[in-house]
CSV table of C-alpha atoms and ligand atoms in Angstrom, one decimal:
chain,number,residue,atom,x,y,z
A,1,MET,CA,26.3,-6.4,23.4
A,2,GLU,CA,24.9,-2.9,25.0
A,3,THR,CA,21.8,-3.1,23.0
A,4,THR,CA,19.3,-1.2,25.4
A,5,LYS,CA,20.8,2.1,24.1
A,6,ILE,CA,20.2,1.7,20.5
A,7,LYS,CA,17.7,4.2,19.2
A,8,TRP,CA,16.0,3.2,15.8
A,9,PRO,CA,14.8,6.2,13.2
A,10,GLU,CA,11.4,7.5,14.0
A,11,TRP,CA,8.6,7.3,11.4
A,12,PRO,CA,6.9,9.5,10.3
A,13,GLN,CA,9.3,12.3,10.5
A,14,TYR,CA,8.8,16.3,11.1
A,15,THR,CA,10.0,18.6,8.5
A,16,GLU,CA,10.3,22.4,8.0
A,17,SER,CA,8.6,22.5,5.0
A,18,ALA,CA,5.6,20.6,6.0
A,19,ASN,CA,5.5,22.8,8.9
A,20,ASN,CA,5.7,25.9,6.5
A,21,ASN,CA,2.7,24.3,4.3
A,22,LEU,CA,0.6,23.2,7.5
A,23,LEU,CA,0.8,27.0,8.7
A,24,GLU,CA,0.0,28.3,5.4
A,25,VAL,CA,-3.2,26.5,5.3
A,26,PHE,CA,-3.8,27.2,9.2
A,27,LYS,CA,-3.7,30.9,8.4
A,28,SER,CA,-5.8,30.8,5.2
A,29,ASN,CA,-9.3,30.4,5.2
A,30,ARG,CA,-9.2,27.5,3.0
A,31,TRP,CA,-9.2,24.3,5.0
A,32,ALA,CA,-11.1,21.9,2.8
A,33,LEU,CA,-11.9,21.5,-1.2
A,34,SER,CA,-15.2,22.1,-0.3
A,35,GLY,CA,-14.5,25.7,1.0
A,36,TYR,CA,-14.4,28.6,-0.7
A,37,TRP,CA,-11.6,30.2,-3.1
A,38,THR,CA,-9.3,32.6,-1.6
A,39,GLY,CA,-7.1,33.6,-4.4
A,40,ASP,CA,-4.7,30.5,-4.1
A,41,GLN,CA,-4.9,27.0,-5.7
A,42,PRO,CA,-5.5,24.7,-2.7
A,43,MET,CA,-3.3,22.3,-1.4
A,44,VAL,CA,-5.1,19.4,-2.6
A,45,GLN,CA,-5.2,20.5,-6.0
A,46,LYS,CA,-1.2,21.5,-5.9
A,47,PHE,CA,-0.7,18.0,-4.4
A,48,SER,CA,-2.5,16.2,-7.3
A,49,LYS,CA,-0.9,18.0,-9.9
A,50,LYS,CA,2.7,17.3,-8.4
A,51,PHE,CA,2.1,13.6,-7.4
A,52,ALA,CA,0.6,12.8,-11.1
A,53,GLU,CA,3.8,14.6,-12.5
A,54,TYR,CA,6.1,12.2,-10.1
A,55,CYS,CA,4.0,9.2,-11.2
A,56,ASP,CA,4.3,10.5,-15.0
A,57,VAL,CA,0.4,9.9,-15.3
A,58,SER,CA,-2.5,12.1,-16.4
A,59,TYR,CA,-4.7,12.1,-13.4
A,60,CYS,CA,-4.4,12.0,-9.5
A,61,VAL,CA,-7.6,12.0,-7.1
A,62,PRO,CA,-6.5,12.0,-3.2
A,63,THR,CA,-9.1,10.5,-1.0
A,64,THR,CA,-9.5,9.8,2.9
A,65,SER,CA,-7.6,6.3,3.0
A,66,GLY,CA,-5.8,3.4,0.9
A,67,SER,CA,-9.1,1.5,1.6
A,68,MET,CA,-11.4,4.2,0.1
A,69,ALA,CA,-8.7,4.6,-2.7
A,70,LEU,CA,-9.4,0.8,-3.6
A,71,MET,CA,-13.0,1.2,-2.9
A,72,LEU,CA,-13.6,4.1,-5.4
A,73,ALA,CA,-11.3,2.4,-7.8
A,74,LEU,CA,-13.7,-0.7,-8.0
A,75,GLU,CA,-17.0,1.8,-8.2
A,76,ALA,CA,-15.4,3.9,-10.8
A,77,LEU,CA,-15.2,0.5,-12.9
A,78,ASP,CA,-18.5,-0.3,-12.1
A,79,ILE,CA,-17.7,-3.3,-10.2
A,80,GLY,CA,-20.7,-4.3,-7.8
A,81,GLU,CA,-23.4,-7.1,-7.1
A,82,GLY,CA,-22.6,-10.6,-8.8
A,83,ASP,CA,-18.7,-9.5,-9.8
A,84,GLU,CA,-15.9,-11.5,-8.7
A,85,VAL,CA,-12.4,-9.6,-8.0
A,86,ILE,CA,-9.2,-11.6,-7.6
A,87,VAL,CA,-7.0,-10.8,-4.9
A,88,PRO,CA,-3.8,-12.1,-3.2
A,89,ALA,CA,-4.4,-14.3,0.3
A,90,LEU,CA,-1.3,-12.3,1.7
A,91,THR,CA,-1.9,-8.5,2.0
A,92,TRP,CA,-3.5,-6.1,4.7
A,93,ILE,CA,-7.1,-6.9,4.9
A,94,ALA,CA,-8.3,-3.8,2.8
A,95,THR,CA,-7.2,-5.3,-0.4
A,96,ALA,CA,-10.1,-7.7,0.2
A,97,THR,CA,-12.8,-5.8,2.3
A,98,ALA,CA,-13.0,-2.9,-0.5
A,99,VAL,CA,-13.9,-5.6,-3.0
A,100,LEU,CA,-16.8,-6.9,-0.4
A,101,ASN,CA,-17.6,-3.0,0.5
A,102,VAL,CA,-18.9,-2.8,-3.2
A,103,ASN,CA,-21.0,-5.7,-2.9
A,104,ALA,CA,-18.5,-8.1,-5.1
A,105,LEU,CA,-16.9,-11.4,-4.1
A,106,PRO,CA,-13.2,-11.3,-3.1
A,107,VAL,CA,-11.3,-14.3,-4.7
A,108,LEU,CA,-8.2,-15.4,-3.0
A,109,VAL,CA,-5.3,-16.8,-4.7
A,110,ASP,CA,-1.9,-18.0,-3.2
A,111,VAL,CA,1.4,-15.8,-3.7
A,112,GLU,CA,4.5,-16.6,-5.1
A,113,GLU,CA,7.4,-18.0,-2.8
A,114,GLU,CA,10.1,-15.5,-4.0
A,115,THR,CA,8.1,-12.4,-3.8
A,116,TYR,CA,5.0,-13.0,-1.4
A,117,CYS,CA,3.0,-11.4,-4.6
A,118,MET,CA,0.3,-12.9,-6.5
A,119,ASN,CA,1.2,-15.9,-8.3
A,120,PRO,CA,-0.1,-15.5,-11.9
A,121,GLU,CA,-0.6,-19.0,-12.7
A,122,LYS,CA,-3.1,-19.0,-9.6
A,123,ILE,CA,-4.7,-15.9,-11.4
A,124,ARG,CA,-5.5,-17.9,-14.4
A,125,GLU,CA,-7.0,-20.9,-12.2
A,126,ALA,CA,-9.4,-18.4,-10.4
A,127,ILE,CA,-10.8,-16.7,-13.4
A,128,THR,CA,-14.7,-17.6,-14.0
A,129,ASP,CA,-17.1,-15.6,-16.2
A,130,ARG,CA,-18.2,-13.1,-13.2
A,131,THR,CA,-14.5,-12.2,-13.1
A,132,LYS,CA,-14.2,-8.5,-13.5
A,133,ALA,CA,-10.8,-7.4,-12.1
A,134,ILE,CA,-7.6,-8.3,-10.5
A,135,ILE,CA,-5.9,-6.7,-7.3
A,136,PRO,CA,-2.2,-7.2,-7.5
A,137,VAL,CA,-0.4,-5.9,-4.5
A,138,HIS,CA,3.2,-4.9,-4.3
A,139,LEU,CA,4.0,-6.2,-1.1
A,140,PHE,CA,6.6,-5.2,1.4
A,141,GLY,CA,9.6,-4.7,-0.7
A,142,CYS,CA,8.8,-6.7,-3.9
A,143,MET,CA,6.8,-6.1,-7.0
A,144,ALA,CA,4.1,-8.7,-8.7
A,145,ASN,CA,4.9,-10.0,-12.0
A,146,MET,CA,3.2,-7.5,-13.7
A,147,ASP,CA,4.0,-8.4,-17.2
A,148,MET,CA,2.3,-11.7,-16.8
A,149,ILE,CA,-0.4,-10.0,-14.9
A,150,MET,CA,-1.3,-7.7,-17.7
A,151,GLU,CA,-1.0,-10.4,-20.3
A,152,ILE,CA,-3.6,-12.4,-18.3
A,153,ALA,CA,-5.9,-9.1,-17.7
A,154,ASN,CA,-5.8,-8.5,-21.5
A,155,GLU,CA,-6.4,-12.3,-22.7
A,156,HIS,CA,-9.5,-12.3,-20.5
A,157,GLY,CA,-10.7,-8.3,-20.6
A,158,LEU,CA,-10.1,-7.7,-17.0
A,159,TYR,CA,-9.2,-4.3,-15.4
A,160,VAL,CA,-6.2,-4.3,-13.3
A,161,ILE,CA,-6.2,-2.1,-10.1
A,162,GLU,CA,-2.8,-2.1,-8.5
A,163,ASP,CA,-2.8,-2.0,-4.8
A,164,VAL,CA,0.1,0.2,-4.3
A,165,ALA,CA,-0.4,1.3,-0.7
A,166,GLN,CA,3.3,-0.1,-0.1
A,167,SER,CA,5.0,1.0,-3.1
A,168,HIS,CA,5.0,4.8,-4.0
A,169,GLY,CA,8.1,5.4,-6.4
A,170,SER,CA,8.7,1.6,-7.5
A,171,LYS,CA,9.4,1.4,-11.1
A,172,TRP,CA,9.0,-1.4,-13.6
A,173,ASN,CA,10.4,-1.4,-17.1
A,174,GLY,CA,10.6,2.4,-16.8
A,175,LYS,CA,6.7,2.9,-15.4
A,176,TYR,CA,5.8,3.9,-12.2
A,177,ALA,CA,4.0,1.3,-9.8
A,178,GLY,CA,0.3,2.2,-10.2
A,179,THR,CA,0.3,3.2,-14.0
A,180,LEU,CA,1.0,-0.5,-15.2
A,181,GLY,CA,-2.8,-1.4,-14.8
A,182,HIS,CA,-5.9,0.5,-15.4
A,183,ILE,CA,-6.0,2.5,-12.0
A,184,GLY,CA,-3.2,2.6,-9.0
A,185,ALA,CA,-4.4,3.1,-5.4
A,186,PHE,CA,-2.1,4.2,-2.7
A,187,SER,CA,-2.4,4.5,0.9
A,188,CYS,CA,-0.6,7.5,2.8
A,189,GLN,CA,-1.5,6.1,6.3
A,190,GLN,CA,1.1,6.7,9.2
A,191,GLY,CA,3.5,3.7,8.5
A,192,LYS,CA,3.5,4.4,4.7
A,193,VAL,CA,6.5,5.8,2.7
A,194,LEU,CA,4.4,8.6,1.6
A,195,THR,CA,2.1,10.0,4.9
A,196,SER,CA,-0.2,12.5,6.1
A,197,GLY,CA,-1.5,10.3,9.1
A,198,GLU,CA,-4.3,9.0,7.1
A,199,GLY,CA,-4.9,9.4,3.3
A,200,GLY,CA,-5.1,7.8,0.0
A,201,ILE,CA,-4.5,8.4,-3.6
A,202,ILE,CA,-5.8,7.2,-6.9
A,203,ILE,CA,-4.2,7.9,-10.3
A,204,THR,CA,-5.1,6.8,-13.9
A,205,ASN,CA,-4.2,7.7,-17.3
A,206,ASP,CA,-8.1,7.1,-18.3
A,207,GLN,CA,-10.0,10.3,-18.6
A,208,TYR,CA,-13.5,9.1,-18.3
A,209,ILE,CA,-12.2,7.1,-15.1
A,210,TYR,CA,-10.7,10.2,-13.8
A,211,GLN,CA,-13.8,12.2,-14.4
A,212,LYS,CA,-16.0,9.6,-12.6
A,213,LEU,CA,-13.7,9.3,-9.6
A,214,GLU,CA,-13.8,12.8,-9.1
A,215,GLN,CA,-17.7,12.8,-8.6
A,216,LEU,CA,-17.6,9.7,-6.6
A,217,ARG,CA,-15.2,11.6,-4.2
A,218,ALA,CA,-17.0,14.7,-3.8
A,219,ASP,CA,-20.5,14.4,-3.4
A,220,SER,CA,-20.7,14.0,-7.4
A,221,ARG,CA,-19.4,17.5,-7.4
A,222,VAL,CA,-16.2,18.4,-9.7
A,223,MET,CA,-13.5,21.2,-9.2
A,224,THR,CA,-14.1,24.2,-11.4
A,225,GLU,CA,-10.8,25.6,-13.1
A,226,THR,CA,-12.2,28.7,-14.5
A,227,PRO,CA,-11.0,32.0,-12.5
A,228,LEU,CA,-13.1,32.8,-9.5
A,229,ARG,CA,-14.2,35.7,-7.3
A,230,HIS,CA,-13.1,35.6,-3.6
A,231,GLY,CA,-16.0,33.4,-1.7
A,232,ASP,CA,-16.9,31.4,-4.5
A,233,MET,CA,-17.2,27.8,-4.3
A,234,GLN,CA,-14.4,25.6,-6.2
A,235,LEU,CA,-16.6,22.4,-6.1
A,236,VAL,CA,-19.3,22.7,-8.5
A,237,MET,CA,-22.5,20.6,-9.0
A,238,LYS,CA,-22.1,17.8,-11.6
A,239,GLY,CA,-24.4,14.6,-10.6
A,240,ASP,CA,-23.4,12.2,-13.4
A,241,PHE,CA,-22.3,9.6,-11.0
A,242,GLN,CA,-23.7,9.0,-7.4
A,243,GLY,CA,-20.7,10.2,-5.0
A,244,SER,CA,-20.2,10.6,-1.4
A,245,ASN,CA,-17.6,12.8,0.7
A,246,HIS,CA,-14.3,11.1,0.4
A,247,CYS,CA,-12.0,14.3,0.4
A,248,ILE,CA,-8.9,14.8,2.4
A,249,SER,CA,-8.4,18.3,4.2
A,250,GLU,CA,-6.1,20.8,3.3
A,251,PHE,CA,-3.9,19.8,6.2
A,252,GLN,CA,-3.4,16.5,4.9
A,253,ALA,CA,-2.6,17.9,1.6
A,254,ALA,CA,-0.1,20.3,2.9
A,255,ILE,CA,1.9,17.4,4.5
A,256,LEU,CA,1.8,15.2,1.5
A,257,LEU,CA,3.1,18.0,-0.7
A,258,ALA,CA,6.2,18.4,1.6
A,259,GLN,CA,6.7,14.8,2.2
A,260,LEU,CA,6.7,14.1,-1.6
A,261,GLU,CA,10.0,16.2,-1.9
A,262,ARG,CA,11.7,13.9,0.1
A,263,LEU,CA,10.4,10.5,-1.2
A,264,ASP,CA,13.2,10.0,-3.7
A,265,PHE,CA,15.8,10.6,-1.3
A,266,LEU,CA,14.5,8.4,1.2
A,267,ASN,CA,13.5,5.8,-1.2
A,268,SER,CA,17.0,5.4,-2.4
A,269,ILE,CA,18.5,5.1,0.8
A,270,ARG,CA,16.1,2.3,1.9
A,271,GLU,CA,16.8,0.7,-1.3
A,272,LYS,CA,20.7,0.7,-0.9
A,273,ASN,CA,20.5,-0.3,2.8
A,274,ALA,CA,18.1,-3.4,1.4
A,275,ASP,CA,20.6,-4.2,-0.8
A,276,PHE,CA,23.2,-4.4,2.0
A,277,LEU,CA,20.9,-6.7,4.0
A,278,ASN,CA,20.4,-8.6,1.1
A,279,ARG,CA,24.0,-9.2,0.5
A,280,GLU,CA,24.9,-9.9,4.0
A,281,LEU,CA,21.8,-11.7,5.4
A,282,SER,CA,22.0,-14.2,2.5
A,283,LYS,CA,25.5,-15.2,3.9
A,284,ILE,CA,23.9,-16.5,6.8
A,285,PRO,CA,23.0,-20.5,6.7
A,286,GLY,CA,19.4,-20.8,6.9
A,287,ILE,CA,18.4,-17.3,5.8
A,288,VAL,CA,16.8,-16.9,2.5
A,289,THR,CA,16.2,-13.1,1.2
A,290,MET,CA,13.4,-12.1,-1.5
A,291,LYS,CA,13.7,-11.6,-5.2
A,292,LYS,CA,13.8,-8.6,-7.2
A,293,PHE,CA,12.8,-9.1,-10.8
A,294,SER,CA,15.2,-7.9,-13.4
A,295,GLN,CA,12.2,-5.3,-14.7
A,296,ILE,CA,12.7,-3.4,-11.7
A,297,ASP,CA,14.2,-0.2,-12.2
A,298,ARG,CA,13.7,1.1,-8.5
A,299,GLN,CA,12.3,-0.7,-5.4
A,300,THR,CA,10.4,1.0,-2.6
A,301,TYR,CA,10.7,-0.7,0.5
A,302,TYR,CA,7.7,-0.6,2.9
A,303,GLY,CA,8.8,-3.5,4.8
A,304,TYR,CA,12.2,-5.5,4.1
A,305,VAL,CA,11.4,-9.3,4.4
A,306,PHE,CA,13.7,-12.2,5.1
A,307,LYS,CA,12.8,-16.0,5.3
A,308,PHE,CA,14.5,-18.5,7.8
A,309,ASN,CA,14.6,-22.3,8.1
A,310,HIS,CA,11.7,-22.3,10.7
A,311,SER,CA,11.3,-25.3,13.1
A,312,GLU,CA,9.1,-26.5,16.0
A,313,HIS,CA,11.7,-24.5,18.1
A,314,MET,CA,11.8,-21.3,15.8
A,315,ASP,CA,8.8,-19.7,14.4
A,316,ALA,CA,8.6,-15.9,13.2
A,317,GLN,CA,6.5,-15.1,16.4
A,318,ARG,CA,9.3,-16.4,18.6
A,319,LEU,CA,12.4,-14.9,16.5
A,320,ALA,CA,10.5,-11.7,15.8
A,321,GLU,CA,10.2,-11.3,20.0
A,322,ILE,CA,14.0,-12.5,20.3
A,323,LEU,CA,15.3,-10.1,17.6
A,324,ARG,CA,13.0,-7.2,19.3
A,325,GLN,CA,14.5,-8.0,22.9
A,326,ARG,CA,18.1,-8.0,21.6
A,327,LEU,CA,18.0,-5.1,19.4
A,328,ASN,CA,15.7,-2.9,21.7
A,329,MET,CA,13.0,-2.6,19.2
A,330,GLY,CA,9.0,-2.1,19.5
A,331,THR,CA,6.7,-4.2,17.4
A,332,PHE,CA,6.1,-1.4,15.1
A,333,TYR,CA,9.8,-2.1,13.6
A,334,LEU,CA,9.9,-5.8,13.2
A,335,TYR,CA,7.1,-8.6,13.0
A,336,PRO,CA,6.1,-11.5,11.1
A,337,PRO,CA,4.1,-11.0,8.0
A,338,TYR,CA,0.3,-10.4,8.0
A,339,LEU,CA,-1.9,-13.5,8.6
A,340,PRO,CA,-3.3,-14.5,5.3
A,341,ILE,CA,-6.5,-13.0,4.8
A,342,HIS,CA,-8.7,-16.1,5.3
A,343,LYS,CA,-6.9,-16.9,8.4
A,344,ASN,CA,-6.9,-13.3,9.9
A,345,PRO,CA,-9.3,-12.4,12.6
A,346,LEU,CA,-9.9,-9.1,11.1
A,347,PHE,CA,-11.3,-10.4,8.1
A,348,CYS,CA,-14.6,-11.7,9.0
A,349,PRO,CA,-17.3,-10.6,6.5
A,350,TRP,CA,-20.1,-13.1,7.8
A,351,THR,CA,-20.5,-10.7,10.7
A,352,LYS,CA,-21.8,-7.5,8.4
A,353,ASN,CA,-25.6,-7.7,7.8
A,354,ARG,CA,-25.3,-5.4,5.0
A,355,TYR,CA,-23.4,-7.6,2.9
A,356,PRO,CA,-25.4,-9.8,0.4
A,357,LYS,CA,-25.4,-13.3,1.6
A,358,ASN,CA,-23.5,-14.4,-1.5
A,359,ILE,CA,-20.4,-12.5,-0.7
A,360,ARG,CA,-20.8,-12.6,3.1
A,361,MET,CA,-20.7,-16.3,2.9
A,362,ASN,CA,-20.3,-17.9,6.5
A,363,GLU,CA,-17.0,-18.7,8.7
A,364,GLU,CA,-16.4,-22.1,7.3
A,365,TYR,CA,-16.4,-21.0,3.7
A,366,TRP,CA,-13.2,-18.4,4.4
A,367,ARG,CA,-11.5,-20.1,7.1
A,368,GLU,CA,-11.2,-23.4,5.3
A,369,GLN,CA,-9.7,-22.0,2.1
A,370,ASN,CA,-6.1,-23.1,1.7
A,371,PHE,CA,-2.9,-21.1,0.5
A,372,PRO,CA,0.2,-23.0,1.4
A,373,VAL,CA,2.5,-20.2,0.4
A,374,ALA,CA,0.7,-17.4,2.2
A,375,GLU,CA,0.4,-19.3,5.2
A,376,SER,CA,4.2,-20.4,5.4
A,377,ALA,CA,5.1,-16.7,5.2
A,378,PHE,CA,3.4,-16.2,8.8
A,379,ALA,CA,5.6,-18.8,10.2
A,380,ASN,CA,8.8,-18.6,8.5
A,381,SER,CA,9.6,-14.6,7.7
A,382,ILE,CA,10.5,-11.4,9.2
A,383,VAL,CA,9.6,-8.0,8.3
A,384,LEU,CA,11.6,-5.3,9.2
A,385,HIS,CA,9.7,-1.8,8.9
A,386,HIS,CA,11.1,0.6,6.3
A,387,ALA,CA,12.1,3.1,9.2
A,388,ILE,CA,15.0,0.5,9.8
A,389,LEU,CA,16.3,0.9,6.5
A,390,LEU,CA,17.0,4.5,7.4
A,391,ALA,CA,19.7,3.6,10.3
A,392,GLU,CA,23.2,4.1,10.6
A,393,PRO,CA,25.6,1.6,9.0
A,394,HIS,CA,26.8,0.0,12.3
A,395,GLN,CA,23.0,-0.2,13.2
A,396,LEU,CA,22.6,-2.5,10.2
A,397,ASN,CA,25.4,-4.2,10.8
A,398,MET,CA,24.4,-5.3,14.3
A,399,ILE,CA,21.0,-6.4,12.9
A,400,VAL,CA,23.3,-8.9,10.7
A,401,ASP,CA,25.3,-9.9,13.6
A,402,THR,CA,22.3,-10.6,15.9
A,403,VAL,CA,20.4,-12.8,13.3
A,404,ALA,CA,23.8,-14.4,12.5
A,405,ASP,CA,24.0,-15.0,16.3
A,406,VAL,CA,20.8,-16.6,16.8
A,407,PHE,CA,21.1,-18.8,13.9
A,408,GLY,CA,24.8,-19.8,15.1
A,409,ARG,CA,27.0,-18.5,12.1
B,1,LIG,C1,-2.2,0.3,4.2
B,1,LIG,C2,-2.5,-0.6,3.0
B,1,LIG,C3,-4.0,-0.8,2.6
B,1,LIG,C4,-5.1,0.3,3.4
B,1,LIG,O1,-4.6,1.6,3.2
B,1,LIG,P1,-5.5,2.5,4.5
B,1,LIG,O2,-5.0,3.8,4.5
B,1,LIG,O3,-4.9,2.1,6.0
B,1,LIG,O4,-7.0,2.2,4.3
B,1,LIG,C5,-4.3,-1.2,1.6
B,1,LIG,N1,-3.6,-2.3,1.0
B,1,LIG,C6,-2.3,-2.5,1.6
B,1,LIG,C7,-1.5,-3.3,0.9
B,1,LIG,C8,-2.0,-1.7,2.6
B,1,LIG,O5,-0.6,-1.7,3.2
């Protein structure tokens, strides 16, 4: 096979419309929310409105990253010292470090074999009288079982913050991901399906939470809606809640606004191609694809995951390298899933002095936890980045043929 010439789609992608928005900001004298009124609504405000409309939700607060979106969400719910928050063992480390960063303890639970998202039964077992919230993550190309998670949360009076960093545009039972719980926290980092290089978004239907989030993000200030003179500051003093500066710039919002126009179009191509891969890869002996709950109306793919029969001769690291070689892909495009939080070298809270001792714990406390499903994912699954799902049909066929070849169809 002549694979050295294959070129895979790039991500993120340039668009004329983002370019125009960017220039508009550059030429204006308003580069930040904390800048002065120049006669036009700032891009951050335009984007907030558009994204809230898109998600069919009342309120939207953009912020600097997905990590910060999670942390501000926790702060808005008054979660802090002495509290516990339940998070999945398999996710990007930010889901757990956000909890530590508000001085609360992340309590890890295992994920489901068929989705790699939080196992609701394990949530039940992890609840104590210190539990305040659950953070389900919609991981790679699956959604967590939100019906069961909300049922458990309501039973125990717990908040639910959805980590929707990988799931802009997924829909469950007619509702957008991020609006099923109390707060949704998105990331807009470079690899995500809606991106401005770095960035994050928080959404909620709760007015009190929104008002608090606004101040937490902008040094206890809020945006005024009243008509302004040229040169007036649009962020005005408030001070009900101690905030800090976590605002995105106008340049980031300019890009997000343009990217949002293409989100549904790209999501639908990715979903169609994921369905194709599910159909074709599951015909190969030893390959298992992931489950799509019947409640899902639309599935966003941040990553496309498949599992394989692993052995001492073939684990995910090895298979990933073989496939990258044969398909001429860099490590961005194809990789094993995350190491689970408790085994991930990037997760090392005992090294941070400012954490209270009862959340910092020690290395043994974290490393010796045990989550068999999350641990097996790293050995027996492969993730294809969503850029691959924008490839041509013959390229997708090549992926299927190459996997079939490795596993001896
Ligand atoms: C990317 C990501 C985050 C963190 O987002 P940043 O914008 O990189 O801070 C959190 N959770 C999950 C599941 C992610 O994929």
